[in-house]
Amino acid sequence: MSTANAGVSTRLTDAELRAQEREAKRAERERQKRIARDEAAERKRSAKAGFANVNNPRRSVWMTVVCAIFAVYCLFPFVYLLINATKTQADFTSTFGLGFGKTFALWDNIVTVFTYQDGIFGRWLVNTLLYVVVGAGGATLLAIMGGYALAKFRFPGRKAVFAVIIGSISVPGIALAVPQFLLFAKLGLTNTPWAMIIPSLISPFGLYLMWIFSDQAVPTELLEAARVDGASEFRTFWQISLPLLAPGIVTTSLFTIVATWNNYFLPLIMLKDADWYPLTIGLNQWKDQASTAGGQAIQNLVITGSLITIIPLVIAFLALQKYWQSGLAAGAVKE
């Protein structure tokens, strides 16, 4: 009798389990339906809100068109250089600007650029690299040390220094070109590499950028812990702070490199000897050569030289892109 009761109890338990499974499956189906309804409603709200919801931004046809026009505007000069660097001088003057010439002369143009006028283009390239490595590199180093000191050390006059830096940023560099020329003329430094290097060592914007970045990227508690452990200030800066400042350093160096590489007005008034010209002044001299008496038009070489000039900058930006973007985004998110 007890065995029969046990079998009935077991059968009832199995039935109850099956009923519970059916109920669980039904509840899961209802939950999936609620989720689908909620997602559909959220998509409708997001479509109305547009960019208010960053996870589901509205696709705007007009915004796509504007971005496409802006992209074409930015890429047009580069495409123009690529196409016209493949032309001979005759094709450059006789064909459409965005059409290829009859002869593909890119390699010949590159060879001629580096051999024209006894290879002075190579000298201009070396000069530009010298100004960038010493001038922009020194400006980056000074900005790192100055910005770190202003961010992590307390001393009298910090507010005055801040006011001077902001004032320096607001003054355009072209306004200081003539006073700098008069000063360097008194010192006898015009027409020398120092006339380019010394002004390039000062980067108020780079100093301000490293100041802000050092204040956000290097925790004060970490420096205090290193000092408690007996680390010197130099060791703390070199082994602890400097790795944390890598994105800011790359961002600052890119700004200073581009500013020095593209500097035109300062070498124009400081340098008279063609052997010390940077690429910007040298290529402009080639461009104006056709307007001089007995000068030869070499626009194809100017275009090819311009293409060669921008290649190092493109490589630098592509190689350091991730550091540059992280540096620009520093401090944008509240922790």
Short mmCIF file of C-alpha atoms in Angstrom, two decimals:
data_model
loop_
_atom_site.label_atom_id
_atom_site.label_comp_id
_atom_site.label_asym_id
_atom_site.label_seq_id
_atom_site.Cartn_x
_atom_site.Cartn_y
_atom_site.Cartn_z
CA MET A 1 0.00 0.00 0.00
CA SER A 2 2.83 2.37 0.90
CA THR A 3 4.57 1.57 -2.43
CA ALA A 4 1.48 2.55 -4.42
CA ASN A 5 1.15 5.80 -2.49
CA ALA A 6 4.84 6.53 -3.24
CA GLY A 7 4.27 5.91 -6.98
CA VAL A 8 1.25 8.25 -6.99
CA SER A 9 3.29 10.91 -5.16
CA THR A 10 6.12 10.58 -7.71
CA ARG A 11 3.73 10.82 -10.64
CA LEU A 12 2.16 13.94 -9.16
CA THR A 13 5.59 15.49 -8.66
CA ASP A 14 6.53 14.86 -12.30
CA ALA A 15 3.30 16.45 -13.45
CA GLU A 16 3.91 19.45 -11.26
CA LEU A 17 7.44 19.79 -12.71
CA ARG A 18 6.14 19.70 -16.25
CA ALA A 19 3.55 22.32 -15.38
CA GLN A 20 6.22 24.50 -13.86
CA GLU A 21 8.38 24.15 -16.98
CA ARG A 22 5.45 25.17 -19.19
CA GLU A 23 4.78 28.14 -16.94
CA ALA A 24 8.45 29.19 -17.04
CA LYS A 25 8.52 28.99 -20.84
CA ARG A 26 5.36 31.06 -21.08
CA ALA A 27 6.78 33.65 -18.71
CA GLU A 28 10.00 33.80 -20.77
CA ARG A 29 8.02 34.36 -23.96
CA GLU A 30 6.09 37.16 -22.29
CA ARG A 31 9.38 38.72 -21.08
CA GLN A 32 10.86 38.61 -24.60
CA LYS A 33 7.75 40.28 -25.96
CA ARG A 34 8.00 43.05 -23.34
CA ILE A 35 11.68 43.57 -24.20
CA ALA A 36 10.85 43.81 -27.91
CA ARG A 37 8.08 46.36 -27.19
CA ASP A 38 10.42 48.40 -24.98
CA GLU A 39 13.19 48.36 -27.61
CA ALA A 40 10.76 49.47 -30.30
CA ALA A 41 9.53 52.31 -28.10
CA GLU A 42 13.13 53.31 -27.31
CA ARG A 43 13.99 53.39 -31.00
CA LYS A 44 11.04 55.69 -31.64
CA ARG A 45 12.06 58.01 -28.79
CA SER A 46 15.67 57.98 -30.03
CA ALA A 47 14.57 58.80 -33.57
CA LYS A 48 12.73 61.86 -32.24
CA ALA A 49 15.54 62.87 -29.86
CA GLY A 50 18.28 62.50 -32.49
CA PHE A 51 21.73 63.05 -31.02
CA ALA A 52 20.33 63.41 -27.49
CA ASN A 53 20.75 59.65 -27.25
CA VAL A 54 24.40 58.86 -27.99
CA ASN A 55 23.73 55.12 -28.18
CA ASN A 56 21.22 55.49 -30.99
CA PRO A 57 21.89 58.73 -32.92
CA ARG A 58 19.54 59.72 -35.68
CA ARG A 59 20.84 59.26 -39.22
CA SER A 60 20.58 62.63 -40.93
CA VAL A 61 20.84 62.88 -44.69
CA TRP A 62 21.79 66.55 -44.46
CA MET A 63 24.53 65.81 -41.95
CA THR A 64 25.90 63.11 -44.24
CA VAL A 65 25.93 65.55 -47.16
CA VAL A 66 27.68 68.24 -45.10
CA CYS A 67 30.33 65.78 -43.89
CA ALA A 68 30.86 64.53 -47.44
CA ILE A 69 31.36 68.08 -48.72
CA PHE A 70 33.80 68.81 -45.89
CA ALA A 71 35.72 65.60 -46.65
CA VAL A 72 35.96 66.53 -50.34
CA TYR A 73 37.16 70.02 -49.38
CA CYS A 74 39.90 68.56 -47.14
CA LEU A 75 41.03 65.89 -49.60
CA PHE A 76 40.88 68.01 -52.76
CA PRO A 77 44.36 69.63 -52.36
CA PHE A 78 45.93 66.24 -51.68
CA VAL A 79 44.26 64.67 -54.73
CA TYR A 80 45.39 67.65 -56.81
CA LEU A 81 48.99 67.11 -55.67
CA LEU A 82 48.86 63.40 -56.42
CA ILE A 83 47.53 63.90 -59.93
CA ASN A 84 49.72 66.81 -60.96
CA ALA A 85 52.89 65.31 -59.50
CA THR A 86 52.65 62.71 -62.28
CA LYS A 87 52.79 65.30 -65.07
CA THR A 88 55.61 66.84 -67.02
CA GLN A 89 55.85 70.63 -67.22
CA ALA A 90 54.27 70.55 -70.70
CA ASP A 91 51.36 68.39 -69.49
CA PHE A 92 50.91 70.58 -66.42
CA THR A 93 50.28 73.67 -68.53
CA SER A 94 48.27 71.98 -71.28
CA THR A 95 45.94 69.57 -69.45
CA PHE A 96 43.06 69.86 -67.01
CA GLY A 97 44.13 70.21 -63.38
CA LEU A 98 42.32 67.07 -62.22
CA GLY A 99 43.21 65.00 -65.29
CA PHE A 100 46.31 62.95 -65.89
CA GLY A 101 48.81 63.99 -68.53
CA LYS A 102 50.01 62.11 -71.56
CA THR A 103 53.13 60.91 -69.74
CA PHE A 104 53.32 59.41 -66.24
CA ALA A 105 56.38 61.26 -64.94
CA LEU A 106 56.13 60.87 -61.16
CA TRP A 107 59.43 59.07 -60.72
CA ASP A 108 61.21 61.41 -63.14
CA ASN A 109 59.85 64.41 -61.24
CA ILE A 110 61.04 63.01 -57.90
CA VAL A 111 64.53 62.42 -59.29
CA THR A 112 64.62 65.91 -60.80
CA VAL A 113 63.45 67.49 -57.54
CA PHE A 114 66.43 66.03 -55.69
CA THR A 115 68.93 66.86 -58.45
CA TYR A 116 67.75 70.31 -59.57
CA GLN A 117 70.16 73.16 -58.70
CA ASP A 118 72.81 70.75 -57.45
CA GLY A 119 70.36 68.96 -55.14
CA ILE A 120 69.44 71.98 -53.03
CA PHE A 121 66.03 70.44 -52.24
CA GLY A 122 67.81 67.83 -50.13
CA ARG A 123 69.57 70.64 -48.25
CA TRP A 124 66.23 72.34 -47.61
CA LEU A 125 64.81 69.05 -46.36
CA VAL A 126 67.75 68.59 -43.97
CA ASN A 127 67.33 72.18 -42.74
CA THR A 128 63.66 71.61 -42.06
CA LEU A 129 64.41 68.41 -40.16
CA LEU A 130 67.04 70.30 -38.14
CA TYR A 131 64.59 73.05 -37.22
CA VAL A 132 61.93 70.49 -36.32
CA VAL A 133 64.15 68.16 -34.27
CA VAL A 134 65.94 70.90 -32.33
CA GLY A 135 63.28 73.60 -32.30
CA ALA A 136 60.06 71.59 -31.99
CA GLY A 137 61.77 68.92 -29.88
CA GLY A 138 63.12 71.55 -27.52
CA ALA A 139 59.73 73.27 -27.37
CA THR A 140 58.08 69.97 -26.45
CA LEU A 141 60.68 69.27 -23.76
CA LEU A 142 60.31 72.74 -22.24
CA ALA A 143 56.51 72.45 -22.37
CA ILE A 144 56.63 69.08 -20.59
CA MET A 145 58.87 70.29 -17.78
CA GLY A 146 57.16 73.66 -17.41
CA GLY A 147 53.63 72.28 -17.55
CA TYR A 148 54.43 69.53 -15.04
CA ALA A 149 56.04 71.99 -12.62
CA LEU A 150 53.12 74.41 -12.86
CA ALA A 151 50.61 71.61 -12.32
CA LYS A 152 52.26 69.71 -9.47
CA PHE A 153 54.25 72.31 -7.52
CA ARG A 154 52.91 75.22 -5.51
CA PHE A 155 54.96 78.42 -5.49
CA PRO A 156 54.31 82.17 -5.36
CA GLY A 157 53.42 83.72 -8.69
CA ARG A 158 51.60 80.77 -10.27
CA LYS A 159 48.61 82.95 -11.13
CA ALA A 160 50.87 85.54 -12.72
CA VAL A 161 52.52 82.83 -14.81
CA PHE A 162 49.09 81.61 -15.88
CA ALA A 163 48.14 85.14 -16.98
CA VAL A 164 51.37 85.47 -18.97
CA ILE A 165 50.78 82.13 -20.72
CA ILE A 166 47.20 83.00 -21.66
CA GLY A 167 48.35 86.40 -22.89
CA SER A 168 51.08 84.78 -24.97
CA ILE A 169 48.56 82.45 -26.60
CA SER A 170 46.32 85.36 -27.52
CA VAL A 171 49.13 87.26 -29.30
CA PRO A 172 49.52 86.10 -32.93
CA GLY A 173 53.01 85.01 -33.86
CA ILE A 174 53.10 87.28 -36.91
CA ALA A 175 52.84 90.32 -34.62
CA LEU A 176 56.12 89.32 -32.95
CA ALA A 177 58.03 88.64 -36.17
CA VAL A 178 59.32 92.18 -36.69
CA PRO A 179 60.43 92.68 -33.04
CA GLN A 180 62.14 89.30 -33.17
CA PHE A 181 63.94 90.29 -36.36
CA LEU A 182 65.18 93.54 -34.82
CA LEU A 183 66.35 91.72 -31.70
CA PHE A 184 68.17 89.00 -33.64
CA ALA A 185 69.70 91.63 -35.93
CA LYS A 186 71.17 93.37 -32.88
CA LEU A 187 72.56 90.04 -31.68
CA GLY A 188 73.95 89.20 -35.12
CA LEU A 189 71.93 85.96 -35.38
CA THR A 190 69.95 86.67 -38.54
CA ASN A 191 70.66 84.47 -41.54
CA THR A 192 71.74 81.67 -39.19
CA PRO A 193 69.94 78.50 -38.02
CA TRP A 194 69.58 80.06 -34.55
CA ALA A 195 67.16 82.60 -35.98
CA MET A 196 64.80 79.70 -36.64
CA ILE A 197 65.59 77.44 -33.68
CA ILE A 198 65.41 79.90 -30.78
CA PRO A 199 61.90 81.29 -31.56
CA SER A 200 60.67 77.73 -32.17
CA LEU A 201 61.66 76.74 -28.62
CA ILE A 202 58.81 78.81 -27.19
CA SER A 203 55.35 77.25 -27.43
CA PRO A 204 52.83 78.93 -25.09
CA PHE A 205 50.01 76.69 -26.27
CA GLY A 206 52.12 73.57 -25.74
CA LEU A 207 53.00 74.74 -22.23
CA TYR A 208 49.35 75.39 -21.42
CA LEU A 209 48.32 72.01 -22.86
CA MET A 210 50.91 70.13 -20.79
CA TRP A 211 49.92 72.11 -17.71
CA ILE A 212 46.28 71.03 -18.02
CA PHE A 213 47.16 67.47 -19.01
CA SER A 214 49.65 67.02 -16.15
CA ASP A 215 47.08 68.24 -13.66
CA GLN A 216 44.53 65.66 -14.86
CA ALA A 217 46.69 62.68 -15.81
CA VAL A 218 49.10 62.45 -12.87
CA PRO A 219 47.42 61.76 -9.49
CA THR A 220 48.93 63.75 -6.65
CA GLU A 221 48.51 60.74 -4.35
CA LEU A 222 50.80 58.71 -6.61
CA LEU A 223 53.53 61.34 -6.36
CA GLU A 224 53.15 61.52 -2.59
CA ALA A 225 53.49 57.74 -2.33
CA ALA A 226 56.69 57.86 -4.40
CA ARG A 227 58.11 60.61 -2.20
CA VAL A 228 57.28 58.65 0.96
CA ASP A 229 59.20 55.70 -0.51
CA GLY A 230 62.24 57.95 -0.86
CA ALA A 231 62.16 58.63 -4.61
CA SER A 232 63.73 61.90 -5.71
CA GLU A 233 61.76 64.45 -7.71
CA PHE A 234 63.71 63.60 -10.87
CA ARG A 235 63.09 59.87 -10.46
CA THR A 236 59.42 60.50 -9.68
CA PHE A 237 59.09 62.58 -12.83
CA TRP A 238 61.07 60.21 -15.06
CA GLN A 239 59.71 56.82 -13.94
CA ILE A 240 56.19 57.64 -12.75
CA SER A 241 54.90 60.85 -14.31
CA LEU A 242 56.45 60.67 -17.76
CA PRO A 243 54.75 57.38 -18.82
CA LEU A 244 51.40 58.81 -17.73
CA LEU A 245 52.03 61.95 -19.80
CA ALA A 246 52.69 60.04 -23.05
CA PRO A 247 49.41 61.04 -24.80
CA GLY A 248 49.89 64.70 -23.89
CA ILE A 249 53.53 64.61 -24.98
CA VAL A 250 52.60 63.17 -28.38
CA THR A 251 49.82 65.74 -28.83
CA THR A 252 52.10 68.64 -27.92
CA SER A 253 54.91 67.37 -30.13
CA LEU A 254 52.55 67.05 -33.11
CA PHE A 255 51.38 70.64 -32.69
CA THR A 256 54.93 71.97 -32.41
CA ILE A 257 56.18 69.82 -35.30
CA VAL A 258 53.43 71.04 -37.63
CA ALA A 259 53.93 74.66 -36.56
CA THR A 260 57.68 74.48 -37.19
CA TRP A 261 57.42 72.43 -40.40
CA ASN A 262 54.91 74.86 -41.95
CA ASN A 263 56.55 78.04 -40.63
CA TYR A 264 56.79 80.50 -43.50
CA PHE A 265 56.89 84.14 -42.37
CA LEU A 266 59.66 83.80 -39.78
CA PRO A 267 62.26 82.25 -42.14
CA LEU A 268 61.13 84.67 -44.85
CA ILE A 269 62.35 87.67 -42.86
CA MET A 270 65.17 85.96 -40.94
CA LEU A 271 67.02 84.06 -43.68
CA LYS A 272 68.64 85.39 -46.85
CA ASP A 273 71.03 82.56 -47.66
CA ALA A 274 69.30 79.84 -49.71
CA ASP A 275 71.48 77.21 -48.05
CA TRP A 276 69.56 77.76 -44.78
CA TYR A 277 66.07 77.88 -46.28
CA PRO A 278 63.43 75.43 -45.03
CA LEU A 279 61.18 73.67 -47.52
CA THR A 280 58.44 76.31 -47.34
CA ILE A 281 60.69 79.16 -48.48
CA GLY A 282 62.62 77.04 -50.96
CA LEU A 283 59.54 75.80 -52.78
CA ASN A 284 58.15 79.33 -52.88
CA GLN A 285 61.41 80.48 -54.46
CA TRP A 286 61.00 77.80 -57.14
CA LYS A 287 57.42 78.91 -57.72
CA ASP A 288 58.46 82.55 -58.24
CA GLN A 289 61.32 81.55 -60.51
CA ALA A 290 59.13 81.76 -63.61
CA SER A 291 58.32 85.44 -62.95
CA THR A 292 61.98 86.48 -62.89
CA ALA A 293 63.91 87.57 -65.96
CA GLY A 294 65.11 84.53 -67.84
CA GLY A 295 63.54 82.21 -65.25
CA GLN A 296 62.28 78.75 -66.11
CA ALA A 297 58.81 77.58 -65.11
CA ILE A 298 59.05 74.41 -63.03
CA GLN A 299 55.56 74.05 -61.58
CA ASN A 300 55.78 70.28 -61.93
CA LEU A 301 58.78 70.26 -59.59
CA VAL A 302 57.03 72.60 -57.14
CA ILE A 303 54.01 70.29 -57.03
CA THR A 304 56.16 67.19 -56.61
CA GLY A 305 58.24 68.87 -53.92
CA SER A 306 55.07 69.88 -52.09
CA LEU A 307 53.85 66.28 -52.19
CA ILE A 308 57.17 65.06 -50.77
CA THR A 309 56.99 67.76 -48.10
CA ILE A 310 53.66 66.63 -46.65
CA ILE A 311 54.45 62.91 -46.62
CA PRO A 312 56.43 63.02 -43.29
CA LEU A 313 53.56 64.87 -41.59
CA VAL A 314 50.99 62.37 -42.87
CA ILE A 315 53.13 59.47 -41.62
CA ALA A 316 53.58 61.14 -38.22
CA PHE A 317 49.84 61.71 -37.76
CA LEU A 318 48.89 58.20 -38.86
CA ALA A 319 51.53 56.59 -36.64
CA LEU A 320 50.67 58.64 -33.55
CA GLN A 321 46.93 58.92 -34.14
CA LYS A 322 45.79 56.90 -31.13
CA TYR A 323 47.99 58.87 -28.74
CA TRP A 324 46.91 62.16 -30.26
CA GLN A 325 43.19 61.35 -29.98
CA SER A 326 43.51 60.17 -26.38
CA GLY A 327 45.44 63.32 -25.56
CA LEU A 328 42.72 65.56 -26.99
CA ALA A 329 40.04 63.66 -25.03
CA ALA A 330 41.87 63.91 -21.70
CA GLY A 331 39.74 65.55 -19.04
CA ALA A 332 36.56 65.33 -21.14
CA VAL A 333 34.93 62.73 -18.87
CA LYS A 334 34.16 63.31 -15.22
CA GLU A 335 35.48 60.51 -13.03
#
